[in-house]
Amino acid sequence: MSIFKVGWIVAVGLAILTIVEYIFAAEVADATARFLGLVLSAGTKAGLIMWFFMHLPRVWRGEEAH
Amino acid sequence: MAATATSLPVAEHAHPDPVHLKRVGLWLFFFSESILFGLFLSARFYLEGIQAEHLDQALGLGITIVLLLSSVTAYTAETAIEHDRRGIAVWGLIATIALGLVFMAGVGIEWSTAHFSRHEAFGTVFFSMTGLHASHVVSGVGLLVLALIQLLRGRFSSKDHWPISGVVMYWHFVDVVWVFYYPALYLIQGV
């Protein structure tokens, strides 16, 4: 199922980031560091979804593939 | 006259791909929606800073995983129909709808077990943010159901599948919003 390969790789990335995010919130006591870490994690997850799942690059590509 | 003659070739090329136009329009809609969701997020930090009431962390993590998983199934459905894999597309949409309903049930449980009131500052931001987001989940599920019905009736193919792509993009957007709302509500004060 090579056509779904990208989706599963991104899914694994999202799962890892979500677990890291949770552990980070549980373990880091400093509020500023925790805030910055959570912002970084959320931004990365949002970026992965927008780039690969929402096909953001197609916006400036002009022509659709189909 | 000469000016008119020279402008004709330009006019012939002035018809952009309609699917691309729809895609750009949908992104503009997402941009306007982001401002709305961002205002609620700002209000959360303005009213409460990083303080938060006790929330069920296991439930919060659970519904977050469910929503992220639903984005994967939605992506699978869209990719499948792009390659004329109709059966996989149908099951992808069904799984996405089911996961959306599970997410809604989780939010319902959180609402019913919350020990804070909507009259408190945190209650106001919590119910407003999750309520606004949940309304988008409900509309997303409704749109997915409509796309599924059309797909089961034989519509859509690799050549014509924009409605599925549009609905799936909307679903991913709802997921992106939760990616920011989850840590802001559940994790920011520490677990």
JSON list of C-alpha atoms in Angstrom, two decimals, chain A residues 54, chain B residues 26 29-30 33 37 133 135-141 143-144 164-176:
[
{"chain": "A", "resi": 54, "resn": "MET", "atom": "CA", "xyz": [-4.01, 19.34, 3.92]},
{"chain": "B", "resi": 26, "resn": "LEU", "atom": "CA", "xyz": [-11.01, 27.03, 1.38]},
{"chain": "B", "resi": 29, "resn": "PHE", "atom": "CA", "xyz": [-11.92, 30.33, 4.97]},
{"chain": "B", "resi": 30, "resn": "PHE", "atom": "CA", "xyz": [-9.51, 28.47, 7.27]},
{"chain": "B", "resi": 33, "resn": "GLU", "atom": "CA", "xyz": [-11.70, 30.65, 11.15]},
{"chain": "B", "resi": 37, "resn": "PHE", "atom": "CA", "xyz": [-10.34, 30.19, 17.27]},
{"chain": "B", "resi": 133, "resn": "HIS", "atom": "CA", "xyz": [-14.64, 23.32, 18.53]},
{"chain": "B", "resi": 135, "resn": "SER", "atom": "CA", "xyz": [-19.74, 22.58, 16.84]},
{"chain": "B", "resi": 136, "resn": "HIS", "atom": "CA", "xyz": [-17.14, 22.32, 14.08]},
{"chain": "B", "resi": 137, "resn": "VAL", "atom": "CA", "xyz": [-16.72, 18.59, 14.76]},
{"chain": "B", "resi": 138, "resn": "VAL", "atom": "CA", "xyz": [-20.50, 18.14, 14.45]},
{"chain": "B", "resi": 139, "resn": "SER", "atom": "CA", "xyz": [-20.62, 20.06, 11.17]},
{"chain": "B", "resi": 140, "resn": "GLY", "atom": "CA", "xyz": [-17.58, 18.10, 9.96]},
{"chain": "B", "resi": 141, "resn": "VAL", "atom": "CA", "xyz": [-19.28, 14.78, 10.74]},
{"chain": "B", "resi": 143, "resn": "LEU", "atom": "CA", "xyz": [-20.35, 16.92, 5.82]},
{"chain": "B", "resi": 144, "resn": "LEU", "atom": "CA", "xyz": [-18.50, 13.58, 5.95]},
{"chain": "B", "resi": 164, "resn": "ILE", "atom": "CA", "xyz": [-14.20, 14.66, -0.66]},
{"chain": "B", "resi": 165, "resn": "SER", "atom": "CA", "xyz": [-10.91, 16.57, -0.66]},
{"chain": "B", "resi": 166, "resn": "GLY", "atom": "CA", "xyz": [-12.67, 19.71, 0.60]},
{"chain": "B", "resi": 167, "resn": "VAL", "atom": "CA", "xyz": [-14.50, 17.93, 3.41]},
{"chain": "B", "resi": 168, "resn": "VAL", "atom": "CA", "xyz": [-11.34, 16.05, 4.42]},
{"chain": "B", "resi": 169, "resn": "MET", "atom": "CA", "xyz": [-9.36, 19.32, 4.47]},
{"chain": "B", "resi": 170, "resn": "TYR", "atom": "CA", "xyz": [-12.03, 20.82, 6.72]},
{"chain": "B", "resi": 171, "resn": "TRP", "atom": "CA", "xyz": [-11.71, 17.81, 9.02]},
{"chain": "B", "resi": 172, "resn": "HIS", "atom": "CA", "xyz": [-7.94, 18.22, 9.18]},
{"chain": "B", "resi": 173, "resn": "PHE", "atom": "CA", "xyz": [-8.44, 21.90, 10.04]},
{"chain": "B", "resi": 174, "resn": "VAL", "atom": "CA", "xyz": [-10.67, 20.92, 12.98]},
{"chain": "B", "resi": 175, "resn": "ASP", "atom": "CA", "xyz": [-7.87, 18.58, 14.06]},
{"chain": "B", "resi": 176, "resn": "VAL", "atom": "CA", "xyz": [-5.26, 21.38, 13.79]}
]
